Amino acid sequence: MPQVAGAYIARNTSTVITVTDPLAGEYLLLDGPSFGAAILDSSASGVLQTPNIPQDETPYVGFVRGDCSSPLAPVNIKVFDSVRISIPNAFTPNGDGNNDRWRAVILEGLTKKIQISVFDRWGAMIIR
């Protein structure tokens, strides 16, 4: 059975599925749990591209060499709604009324929670 990892991607985007330690032969990305399912992609290198994925899905990866085939490996793909955020990369809290406050502004999408870490110019985390 091919060894593959799941993915966590933004809704309506595609992802690359990479087989760990691929063998000589052909790898198939299928939209169902049997070799009779529709083939979404194929590759001799073990690198497979999904189509755009609108919701959580489980495609399958199979391996074929000659008349032999492997059991199918499920690939759990979870999707999330993307969020666009505007975050300034610097601010000057000196009381002059310009850039005194630092804040993240949600431009697109919905989110209930954001985790932010602030680092100084040398890479040391100063706020989490």
Short mmCIF file of N, CA, C and O in Angstrom, two decimals:
data_model
loop_
_atom_site.label_atom_id
_atom_site.label_comp_id
_atom_site.label_asym_id
_atom_site.label_seq_id
_atom_site.Cartn_x
_atom_site.Cartn_y
_atom_site.Cartn_z
N MET A 1 0.86 -1.18 0.00
CA MET A 1 0.00 0.00 0.00
C MET A 1 0.90 1.24 0.00
O MET A 1 1.81 1.34 0.80
N PRO A 2 0.63 2.20 -0.88
CA PRO A 2 1.43 3.43 -0.89
C PRO A 2 1.32 4.18 0.43
O PRO A 2 0.25 4.21 1.05
N GLN A 3 2.41 4.78 0.85
CA GLN A 3 2.42 5.57 2.08
C GLN A 3 2.23 7.04 1.70
O GLN A 3 3.08 7.61 1.01
N VAL A 4 1.12 7.63 2.14
CA VAL A 4 0.80 9.03 1.83
C VAL A 4 0.27 9.71 3.08
O VAL A 4 -0.27 9.05 3.97
N ALA A 5 0.43 11.03 3.13
CA ALA A 5 -0.07 11.80 4.25
C ALA A 5 -1.30 12.58 3.83
O ALA A 5 -1.45 12.92 2.65
N GLY A 6 -2.15 12.88 4.77
CA GLY A 6 -3.31 13.71 4.52
C GLY A 6 -2.89 15.16 4.33
O GLY A 6 -1.71 15.51 4.38
N ALA A 7 -3.88 16.03 4.11
CA ALA A 7 -3.59 17.44 3.88
C ALA A 7 -4.67 18.30 4.50
O ALA A 7 -5.81 17.87 4.67
N TYR A 8 -4.31 19.52 4.81
CA TYR A 8 -5.21 20.54 5.33
C TYR A 8 -5.05 21.74 4.42
O TYR A 8 -3.99 22.36 4.39
N ILE A 9 -6.08 22.04 3.61
CA ILE A 9 -5.94 23.06 2.57
C ILE A 9 -7.11 24.05 2.60
O ILE A 9 -8.16 23.76 3.17
N ALA A 10 -6.91 25.19 1.96
CA ALA A 10 -7.98 26.18 1.84
C ALA A 10 -9.04 25.65 0.88
O ALA A 10 -8.74 24.97 -0.10
N ARG A 11 -10.30 25.96 1.16
CA ARG A 11 -11.43 25.54 0.33
C ARG A 11 -11.22 25.98 -1.12
O ARG A 11 -10.72 27.06 -1.39
N ASN A 12 -11.60 25.11 -2.05
CA ASN A 12 -11.52 25.36 -3.50
C ASN A 12 -10.10 25.58 -4.01
O ASN A 12 -9.87 26.33 -4.95
N THR A 13 -9.14 24.92 -3.36
CA THR A 13 -7.78 24.90 -3.87
C THR A 13 -7.37 23.45 -4.09
O THR A 13 -8.07 22.53 -3.68
N SER A 14 -6.26 23.25 -4.77
CA SER A 14 -5.75 21.89 -4.98
C SER A 14 -4.54 21.67 -4.08
O SER A 14 -4.03 22.62 -3.47
N THR A 15 -4.08 20.45 -4.03
CA THR A 15 -2.89 20.14 -3.25
C THR A 15 -2.10 19.05 -3.96
O THR A 15 -2.61 18.35 -4.84
N VAL A 16 -0.85 18.91 -3.58
CA VAL A 16 0.01 17.87 -4.12
C VAL A 16 0.11 16.76 -3.08
O VAL A 16 0.36 17.02 -1.90
N ILE A 17 -0.10 15.54 -3.52
CA ILE A 17 0.04 14.36 -2.67
C ILE A 17 1.31 13.66 -3.10
O ILE A 17 1.48 13.34 -4.28
N THR A 18 2.21 13.42 -2.16
CA THR A 18 3.49 12.80 -2.47
C THR A 18 3.60 11.46 -1.78
O THR A 18 3.43 11.36 -0.56
N VAL A 19 3.91 10.43 -2.54
CA VAL A 19 4.09 9.09 -1.99
C VAL A 19 5.48 9.01 -1.37
O VAL A 19 6.47 9.42 -1.98
N THR A 20 5.55 8.50 -0.15
CA THR A 20 6.82 8.31 0.53
C THR A 20 7.53 7.08 -0.06
O THR A 20 6.92 6.03 -0.20
N ASP A 21 8.79 7.23 -0.42
CA ASP A 21 9.60 6.13 -0.99
C ASP A 21 8.90 5.45 -2.17
O ASP A 21 8.60 4.24 -2.11
N PRO A 22 8.65 6.16 -3.25
CA PRO A 22 7.96 5.56 -4.40
C PRO A 22 8.80 4.48 -5.08
O PRO A 22 10.03 4.53 -5.07
N LEU A 23 8.12 3.51 -5.64
CA LEU A 23 8.74 2.42 -6.39
C LEU A 23 8.56 2.67 -7.88
O LEU A 23 7.77 3.51 -8.29
N ALA A 24 9.26 1.91 -8.71
CA ALA A 24 9.08 2.00 -10.16
C ALA A 24 7.73 1.41 -10.51
O ALA A 24 7.42 0.29 -10.13
N GLY A 25 6.93 2.17 -11.21
CA GLY A 25 5.57 1.76 -11.59
C GLY A 25 4.73 2.99 -11.76
O GLY A 25 5.24 4.10 -11.94
N GLU A 26 3.41 2.84 -11.69
CA GLU A 26 2.51 3.97 -11.86
C GLU A 26 1.64 4.14 -10.62
O GLU A 26 1.07 3.18 -10.12
N TYR A 27 1.54 5.37 -10.16
CA TYR A 27 0.67 5.72 -9.04
C TYR A 27 -0.58 6.40 -9.60
O TYR A 27 -0.48 7.22 -10.50
N LEU A 28 -1.73 6.02 -9.05
CA LEU A 28 -2.99 6.58 -9.50
C LEU A 28 -3.67 7.28 -8.33
O LEU A 28 -3.70 6.75 -7.21
N LEU A 29 -4.23 8.45 -8.58
CA LEU A 29 -5.07 9.15 -7.61
C LEU A 29 -6.51 8.94 -8.07
O LEU A 29 -6.88 9.33 -9.18
N LEU A 30 -7.30 8.28 -7.23
CA LEU A 30 -8.67 7.87 -7.59
C LEU A 30 -9.69 8.58 -6.72
O LEU A 30 -9.43 8.88 -5.55
N ASP A 31 -10.88 8.83 -7.28
CA ASP A 31 -11.91 9.51 -6.49
C ASP A 31 -12.79 8.55 -5.69
O ASP A 31 -13.77 8.98 -5.10
N GLY A 32 -12.45 7.31 -5.63
CA GLY A 32 -13.20 6.33 -4.86
C GLY A 32 -12.32 5.20 -4.37
O GLY A 32 -11.15 5.10 -4.76
N PRO A 33 -12.86 4.30 -3.55
CA PRO A 33 -12.07 3.26 -2.90
C PRO A 33 -11.84 1.99 -3.73
O PRO A 33 -11.60 0.93 -3.18
N SER A 34 -11.91 2.09 -5.08
CA SER A 34 -11.62 0.92 -5.92
C SER A 34 -10.91 1.38 -7.18
O SER A 34 -11.00 2.55 -7.57
N PHE A 35 -10.22 0.46 -7.83
CA PHE A 35 -9.52 0.80 -9.07
C PHE A 35 -10.50 1.12 -10.20
O PHE A 35 -10.10 1.65 -11.22
N GLY A 36 -11.78 0.85 -10.03
CA GLY A 36 -12.78 1.20 -11.02
C GLY A 36 -13.24 2.65 -10.91
O GLY A 36 -13.97 3.14 -11.76
N ALA A 37 -12.78 3.38 -9.88
CA ALA A 37 -13.18 4.77 -9.69
C ALA A 37 -12.48 5.66 -10.72
O ALA A 37 -11.51 5.25 -11.36
N ALA A 38 -12.98 6.86 -10.87
CA ALA A 38 -12.39 7.81 -11.83
C ALA A 38 -10.97 8.17 -11.42
O ALA A 38 -10.69 8.39 -10.24
N ILE A 39 -10.08 8.22 -12.40
CA ILE A 39 -8.69 8.59 -12.16
C ILE A 39 -8.57 10.11 -12.20
O ILE A 39 -8.90 10.74 -13.20
N LEU A 40 -8.11 10.69 -11.10
CA LEU A 40 -7.94 12.14 -11.01
C LEU A 40 -6.57 12.57 -11.49
O LEU A 40 -6.41 13.68 -12.00
N ASP A 41 -5.55 11.72 -11.30
CA ASP A 41 -4.19 12.01 -11.75
C ASP A 41 -3.40 10.71 -11.73
O ASP A 41 -3.77 9.75 -11.05
N SER A 42 -2.31 10.68 -12.48
CA SER A 42 -1.41 9.52 -12.46
C SER A 42 0.02 10.03 -12.55
O SER A 42 0.27 11.12 -13.06
N SER A 43 0.95 9.21 -12.05
CA SER A 43 2.34 9.65 -12.00
C SER A 43 3.26 8.46 -11.80
O SER A 43 2.98 7.57 -11.01
N ALA A 44 4.39 8.48 -12.49
CA ALA A 44 5.42 7.47 -12.26
C ALA A 44 6.32 7.88 -11.09
O ALA A 44 6.98 7.04 -10.49
N SER A 45 6.31 9.17 -10.74
CA SER A 45 7.20 9.67 -9.68
C SER A 45 6.58 9.60 -8.29
O SER A 45 7.27 9.81 -7.30
N GLY A 46 5.27 9.36 -8.21
CA GLY A 46 4.60 9.34 -6.90
C GLY A 46 4.17 10.72 -6.44
O GLY A 46 3.78 10.89 -5.29
N VAL A 47 4.21 11.72 -7.32
CA VAL A 47 3.74 13.06 -7.00
C VAL A 47 2.44 13.27 -7.78
O VAL A 47 2.44 13.26 -9.01
N LEU A 48 1.34 13.47 -7.05
CA LEU A 48 0.01 13.55 -7.65
C LEU A 48 -0.66 14.87 -7.29
O LEU A 48 -0.54 15.34 -6.15
N GLN A 49 -1.35 15.45 -8.25
CA GLN A 49 -2.03 16.74 -8.06
C GLN A 49 -3.54 16.49 -7.99
O GLN A 49 -4.10 15.84 -8.87
N THR A 50 -4.19 17.03 -6.96
CA THR A 50 -5.64 16.92 -6.86
C THR A 50 -6.29 18.04 -7.68
O THR A 50 -5.66 19.06 -7.94
N PRO A 51 -7.54 17.87 -8.05
CA PRO A 51 -8.28 19.01 -8.58
C PRO A 51 -8.62 19.95 -7.41
O PRO A 51 -8.31 19.63 -6.25
N ASN A 52 -9.25 21.08 -7.69
CA ASN A 52 -9.70 21.95 -6.62
C ASN A 52 -10.72 21.20 -5.77
O ASN A 52 -11.59 20.51 -6.29
N ILE A 53 -10.61 21.36 -4.45
CA ILE A 53 -11.43 20.59 -3.52
C ILE A 53 -12.34 21.54 -2.74
O ILE A 53 -11.85 22.38 -1.99
N PRO A 54 -13.67 21.41 -2.90
CA PRO A 54 -14.59 22.33 -2.25
C PRO A 54 -14.98 21.95 -0.82
O PRO A 54 -15.50 22.77 -0.08
N GLN A 55 -14.77 20.69 -0.44
CA GLN A 55 -15.17 20.21 0.89
C GLN A 55 -14.27 19.05 1.28
O GLN A 55 -13.51 18.55 0.46
N ASP A 56 -14.35 18.63 2.55
CA ASP A 56 -13.54 17.51 3.01
C ASP A 56 -13.75 16.32 2.07
O ASP A 56 -14.89 16.00 1.73
N GLU A 57 -12.66 15.69 1.67
CA GLU A 57 -12.73 14.54 0.76
C GLU A 57 -11.69 13.51 1.14
O GLU A 57 -10.71 13.81 1.80
N THR A 58 -11.91 12.30 0.65
CA THR A 58 -10.94 11.23 0.82
C THR A 58 -10.71 10.55 -0.53
O THR A 58 -11.41 9.59 -0.87
N PRO A 59 -9.75 11.06 -1.31
CA PRO A 59 -9.35 10.33 -2.51
C PRO A 59 -8.44 9.16 -2.10
O PRO A 59 -8.04 9.07 -0.93
N TYR A 60 -8.10 8.32 -3.04
CA TYR A 60 -7.30 7.14 -2.76
C TYR A 60 -6.12 7.08 -3.71
O TYR A 60 -6.23 7.47 -4.87
N VAL A 61 -4.99 6.57 -3.21
CA VAL A 61 -3.80 6.38 -4.04
C VAL A 61 -3.54 4.89 -4.17
O VAL A 61 -3.54 4.16 -3.18
N GLY A 62 -3.34 4.47 -5.41
CA GLY A 62 -3.02 3.07 -5.69
C GLY A 62 -1.75 2.98 -6.50
O GLY A 62 -1.32 3.95 -7.15
N PHE A 63 -1.13 1.82 -6.47
CA PHE A 63 0.12 1.58 -7.20
C PHE A 63 -0.11 0.41 -8.15
O PHE A 63 -0.68 -0.61 -7.76
N VAL A 64 0.34 0.57 -9.40
CA VAL A 64 0.19 -0.48 -10.41
C VAL A 64 1.54 -0.70 -11.09
O VAL A 64 2.22 0.25 -11.46
N ARG A 65 1.90 -1.97 -11.21
CA ARG A 65 3.09 -2.34 -11.99
C ARG A 65 2.75 -3.64 -12.72
O ARG A 65 2.50 -4.66 -12.08
N GLY A 66 2.69 -3.53 -14.04
CA GLY A 66 2.31 -4.70 -14.83
C GLY A 66 0.89 -5.12 -14.50
O GLY A 66 -0.02 -4.31 -14.50
N ASP A 67 0.70 -6.42 -14.18
CA ASP A 67 -0.61 -6.94 -13.81
C ASP A 67 -0.88 -6.86 -12.31
O ASP A 67 -1.93 -7.30 -11.85
N CYS A 68 0.07 -6.33 -11.56
CA CYS A 68 -0.07 -6.28 -10.10
C CYS A 68 -0.53 -4.89 -9.65
O CYS A 68 -0.15 -3.88 -10.24
N SER A 69 -1.32 -4.87 -8.59
CA SER A 69 -1.75 -3.60 -8.01
C SER A 69 -1.75 -3.72 -6.48
O SER A 69 -1.87 -4.81 -5.94
N SER A 70 -1.60 -2.58 -5.84
CA SER A 70 -1.55 -2.53 -4.38
C SER A 70 -2.95 -2.30 -3.81
O SER A 70 -3.86 -1.89 -4.52
N PRO A 71 -3.10 -2.52 -2.50
CA PRO A 71 -4.31 -2.01 -1.86
C PRO A 71 -4.30 -0.48 -1.96
O PRO A 71 -3.25 0.13 -2.07
N LEU A 72 -5.47 0.12 -1.93
CA LEU A 72 -5.56 1.58 -2.04
C LEU A 72 -5.34 2.24 -0.69
O LEU A 72 -5.81 1.74 0.34
N ALA A 73 -4.62 3.36 -0.71
CA ALA A 73 -4.36 4.12 0.51
C ALA A 73 -5.26 5.36 0.53
O ALA A 73 -5.21 6.16 -0.41
N PRO A 74 -6.07 5.53 1.57
CA PRO A 74 -6.90 6.73 1.65
C PRO A 74 -6.06 7.96 1.98
O PRO A 74 -5.07 7.87 2.72
N VAL A 75 -6.46 9.10 1.44
CA VAL A 75 -5.79 10.37 1.73
C VAL A 75 -6.86 11.31 2.27
O VAL A 75 -7.72 11.78 1.52
N ASN A 76 -6.84 11.56 3.56
CA ASN A 76 -7.84 12.43 4.18
C ASN A 76 -7.46 13.88 3.94
O ASN A 76 -6.41 14.33 4.39
N ILE A 77 -8.31 14.59 3.21
CA ILE A 77 -8.08 16.00 2.92
C ILE A 77 -9.16 16.81 3.62
O ILE A 77 -10.35 16.64 3.36
N LYS A 78 -8.74 17.66 4.51
CA LYS A 78 -9.64 18.55 5.25
C LYS A 78 -9.50 19.95 4.67
O LYS A 78 -8.40 20.39 4.36
N VAL A 79 -10.62 20.63 4.50
CA VAL A 79 -10.58 21.99 3.95
C VAL A 79 -10.97 23.01 5.02
O VAL A 79 -11.67 22.68 5.98
N PHE A 80 -10.48 24.21 4.87
CA PHE A 80 -10.85 25.30 5.75
C PHE A 80 -11.15 26.52 4.88
O PHE A 80 -10.71 26.60 3.74
N ASP A 81 -11.94 27.42 5.41
CA ASP A 81 -12.22 28.66 4.71
C ASP A 81 -11.07 29.61 4.95
O ASP A 81 -10.64 29.82 6.08
N SER A 82 -10.54 30.16 3.87
CA SER A 82 -9.40 31.05 4.00
C SER A 82 -9.84 32.39 4.58
O SER A 82 -10.98 32.81 4.43
N VAL A 83 -8.92 33.01 5.26
CA VAL A 83 -9.14 34.31 5.87
C VAL A 83 -7.99 35.21 5.43
O VAL A 83 -6.83 34.82 5.51
N ARG A 84 -8.31 36.40 4.92
CA ARG A 84 -7.28 37.37 4.56
C ARG A 84 -7.19 38.39 5.67
O ARG A 84 -8.20 38.97 6.08
N ILE A 85 -5.99 38.60 6.17
CA ILE A 85 -5.76 39.50 7.29
C ILE A 85 -4.68 40.50 6.91
O ILE A 85 -3.66 40.13 6.32
N SER A 86 -4.90 41.76 7.24
CA SER A 86 -3.87 42.79 7.05
C SER A 86 -3.21 43.04 8.40
O SER A 86 -3.88 43.38 9.38
N ILE A 87 -1.90 42.85 8.44
CA ILE A 87 -1.15 43.04 9.68
C ILE A 87 0.07 43.91 9.37
O ILE A 87 0.91 43.53 8.56
N PRO A 88 0.19 45.08 10.00
CA PRO A 88 1.37 45.90 9.76
C PRO A 88 2.62 45.20 10.29
O PRO A 88 2.56 44.46 11.27
N ASN A 89 3.76 45.41 9.64
CA ASN A 89 4.98 44.76 10.09
C ASN A 89 5.76 45.61 11.08
O ASN A 89 6.82 45.22 11.56
N ALA A 90 5.26 46.81 11.38
CA ALA A 90 5.90 47.67 12.37
C ALA A 90 4.89 48.68 12.89
O ALA A 90 3.86 48.92 12.26
N PHE A 91 5.17 49.28 14.04
CA PHE A 91 4.36 50.37 14.55
C PHE A 91 5.24 51.23 15.45
O PHE A 91 6.33 50.83 15.84
N THR A 92 4.78 52.47 15.70
CA THR A 92 5.58 53.42 16.49
C THR A 92 4.73 53.96 17.64
O THR A 92 4.11 55.02 17.51
N PRO A 93 4.70 53.26 18.76
CA PRO A 93 3.85 53.69 19.88
C PRO A 93 4.49 54.84 20.67
O PRO A 93 4.81 54.72 21.84
N ASN A 94 4.67 55.99 20.00
CA ASN A 94 5.32 57.13 20.65
C ASN A 94 4.37 58.27 20.98
O ASN A 94 4.80 59.36 21.36
N GLY A 95 3.04 58.06 20.79
CA GLY A 95 2.06 59.06 21.16
C GLY A 95 1.87 60.20 20.18
O GLY A 95 1.19 61.17 20.49
N ASP A 96 2.42 60.08 18.97
CA ASP A 96 2.26 61.17 17.99
C ASP A 96 0.97 61.05 17.17
O ASP A 96 0.69 61.88 16.31
N GLY A 97 0.16 60.01 17.41
CA GLY A 97 -1.08 59.83 16.69
C GLY A 97 -0.94 59.07 15.38
O GLY A 97 -1.94 58.77 14.73
N ASN A 98 0.26 58.76 14.95
CA ASN A 98 0.51 57.99 13.72
C ASN A 98 1.05 56.61 14.08
O ASN A 98 2.11 56.51 14.72
N ASN A 99 0.34 55.58 13.68
CA ASN A 99 0.79 54.19 13.89
C ASN A 99 1.09 53.87 15.35
O ASN A 99 2.00 53.12 15.65
N ASP A 100 0.32 54.48 16.28
CA ASP A 100 0.55 54.21 17.70
C ASP A 100 -0.01 52.87 18.15
O ASP A 100 0.46 52.30 19.12
N ARG A 101 -1.03 52.38 17.44
CA ARG A 101 -1.65 51.11 17.80
C ARG A 101 -1.33 50.08 16.73
O ARG A 101 -1.32 50.37 15.54
N TRP A 102 -1.12 48.87 17.17
CA TRP A 102 -0.88 47.74 16.26
C TRP A 102 -2.09 46.84 16.33
O TRP A 102 -2.53 46.47 17.42
N ARG A 103 -2.68 46.52 15.17
CA ARG A 103 -3.84 45.64 15.18
C ARG A 103 -3.93 44.88 13.86
O ARG A 103 -3.51 45.37 12.81
N ALA A 104 -4.49 43.70 13.96
CA ALA A 104 -4.76 42.87 12.78
C ALA A 104 -6.17 43.19 12.31
O ALA A 104 -7.09 43.28 13.10
N VAL A 105 -6.34 43.38 10.99
CA VAL A 105 -7.64 43.71 10.42
C VAL A 105 -8.06 42.57 9.50
O VAL A 105 -7.32 42.21 8.57
N ILE A 106 -9.23 41.98 9.74
CA ILE A 106 -9.77 40.92 8.89
C ILE A 106 -10.30 41.57 7.61
O ILE A 106 -11.20 42.39 7.65
N LEU A 107 -9.72 41.22 6.45
CA LEU A 107 -10.14 41.78 5.18
C LEU A 107 -11.21 40.93 4.51
O LEU A 107 -12.07 41.45 3.82
N GLU A 108 -11.12 39.61 4.69
CA GLU A 108 -12.03 38.71 4.00
C GLU A 108 -12.14 37.41 4.79
O GLU A 108 -11.14 36.90 5.28
N GLY A 109 -13.34 36.88 4.90
CA GLY A 109 -13.55 35.62 5.60
C GLY A 109 -13.95 35.86 7.05
O GLY A 109 -13.99 37.00 7.52
N LEU A 110 -14.24 34.79 7.72
CA LEU A 110 -14.67 34.86 9.11
C LEU A 110 -13.74 34.03 9.98
O LEU A 110 -13.31 32.97 9.59
N THR A 111 -13.46 34.53 11.15
CA THR A 111 -12.69 33.77 12.12
C THR A 111 -13.09 34.23 13.51
O THR A 111 -13.45 35.40 13.71
N LYS A 112 -13.06 33.32 14.45
CA LYS A 112 -13.40 33.65 15.83
C LYS A 112 -12.16 33.81 16.69
O LYS A 112 -12.21 34.40 17.75
N LYS A 113 -11.03 33.27 16.21
CA LYS A 113 -9.84 33.27 17.04
C LYS A 113 -8.60 33.38 16.16
O LYS A 113 -8.52 32.73 15.12
N ILE A 114 -7.66 34.20 16.57
CA ILE A 114 -6.38 34.32 15.89
C ILE A 114 -5.30 34.20 16.96
O ILE A 114 -5.44 34.77 18.05
N GLN A 115 -4.25 33.47 16.66
CA GLN A 115 -3.11 33.42 17.57
C GLN A 115 -1.97 34.18 16.92
O GLN A 115 -1.61 33.91 15.78
N ILE A 116 -1.43 35.15 17.63
CA ILE A 116 -0.37 36.00 17.09
C ILE A 116 0.83 35.93 18.01
O ILE A 116 0.71 36.00 19.23
N SER A 117 1.99 35.82 17.42
CA SER A 117 3.25 35.91 18.15
C SER A 117 4.04 37.08 17.57
O SER A 117 4.07 37.27 16.36
N VAL A 118 4.67 37.87 18.43
CA VAL A 118 5.46 39.02 18.00
C VAL A 118 6.92 38.73 18.30
O VAL A 118 7.27 38.30 19.41
N PHE A 119 7.77 38.97 17.30
CA PHE A 119 9.20 38.71 17.42
C PHE A 119 9.98 40.01 17.26
O PHE A 119 9.57 40.89 16.49
N ASP A 120 11.10 40.12 17.95
CA ASP A 120 11.94 41.30 17.74
C ASP A 120 12.79 41.09 16.49
O ASP A 120 12.72 40.05 15.84
N ARG A 121 13.58 42.08 16.13
CA ARG A 121 14.35 42.00 14.89
C ARG A 121 15.40 40.89 14.87
O ARG A 121 15.92 40.55 13.83
N TRP A 122 15.73 40.32 16.02
CA TRP A 122 16.70 39.23 16.10
C TRP A 122 16.04 37.86 16.15
O TRP A 122 16.70 36.86 16.27
N GLY A 123 14.71 37.83 16.09
CA GLY A 123 13.99 36.56 16.03
C GLY A 123 13.55 36.03 17.39
O GLY A 123 13.02 34.92 17.46
N ALA A 124 13.72 36.79 18.44
CA ALA A 124 13.28 36.35 19.77
C ALA A 124 11.80 36.70 19.95
O ALA A 124 11.39 37.82 19.69
N MET A 125 11.01 35.73 20.40
CA MET A 125 9.58 35.98 20.62
C MET A 125 9.44 36.86 21.85
O MET A 125 9.97 36.57 22.91
N ILE A 126 8.69 37.98 21.71
CA ILE A 126 8.51 38.89 22.85
C ILE A 126 7.07 38.92 23.34
O ILE A 126 6.81 39.27 24.48
N ILE A 127 6.11 38.54 22.48
CA ILE A 127 4.70 38.46 22.88
C ILE A 127 4.08 37.26 22.20
O ILE A 127 4.29 37.04 21.02
N ARG A 128 3.29 36.51 22.94
CA ARG A 128 2.55 35.40 22.34
C ARG A 128 1.10 35.53 22.70
O ARG A 128 0.70 35.78 23.75
#
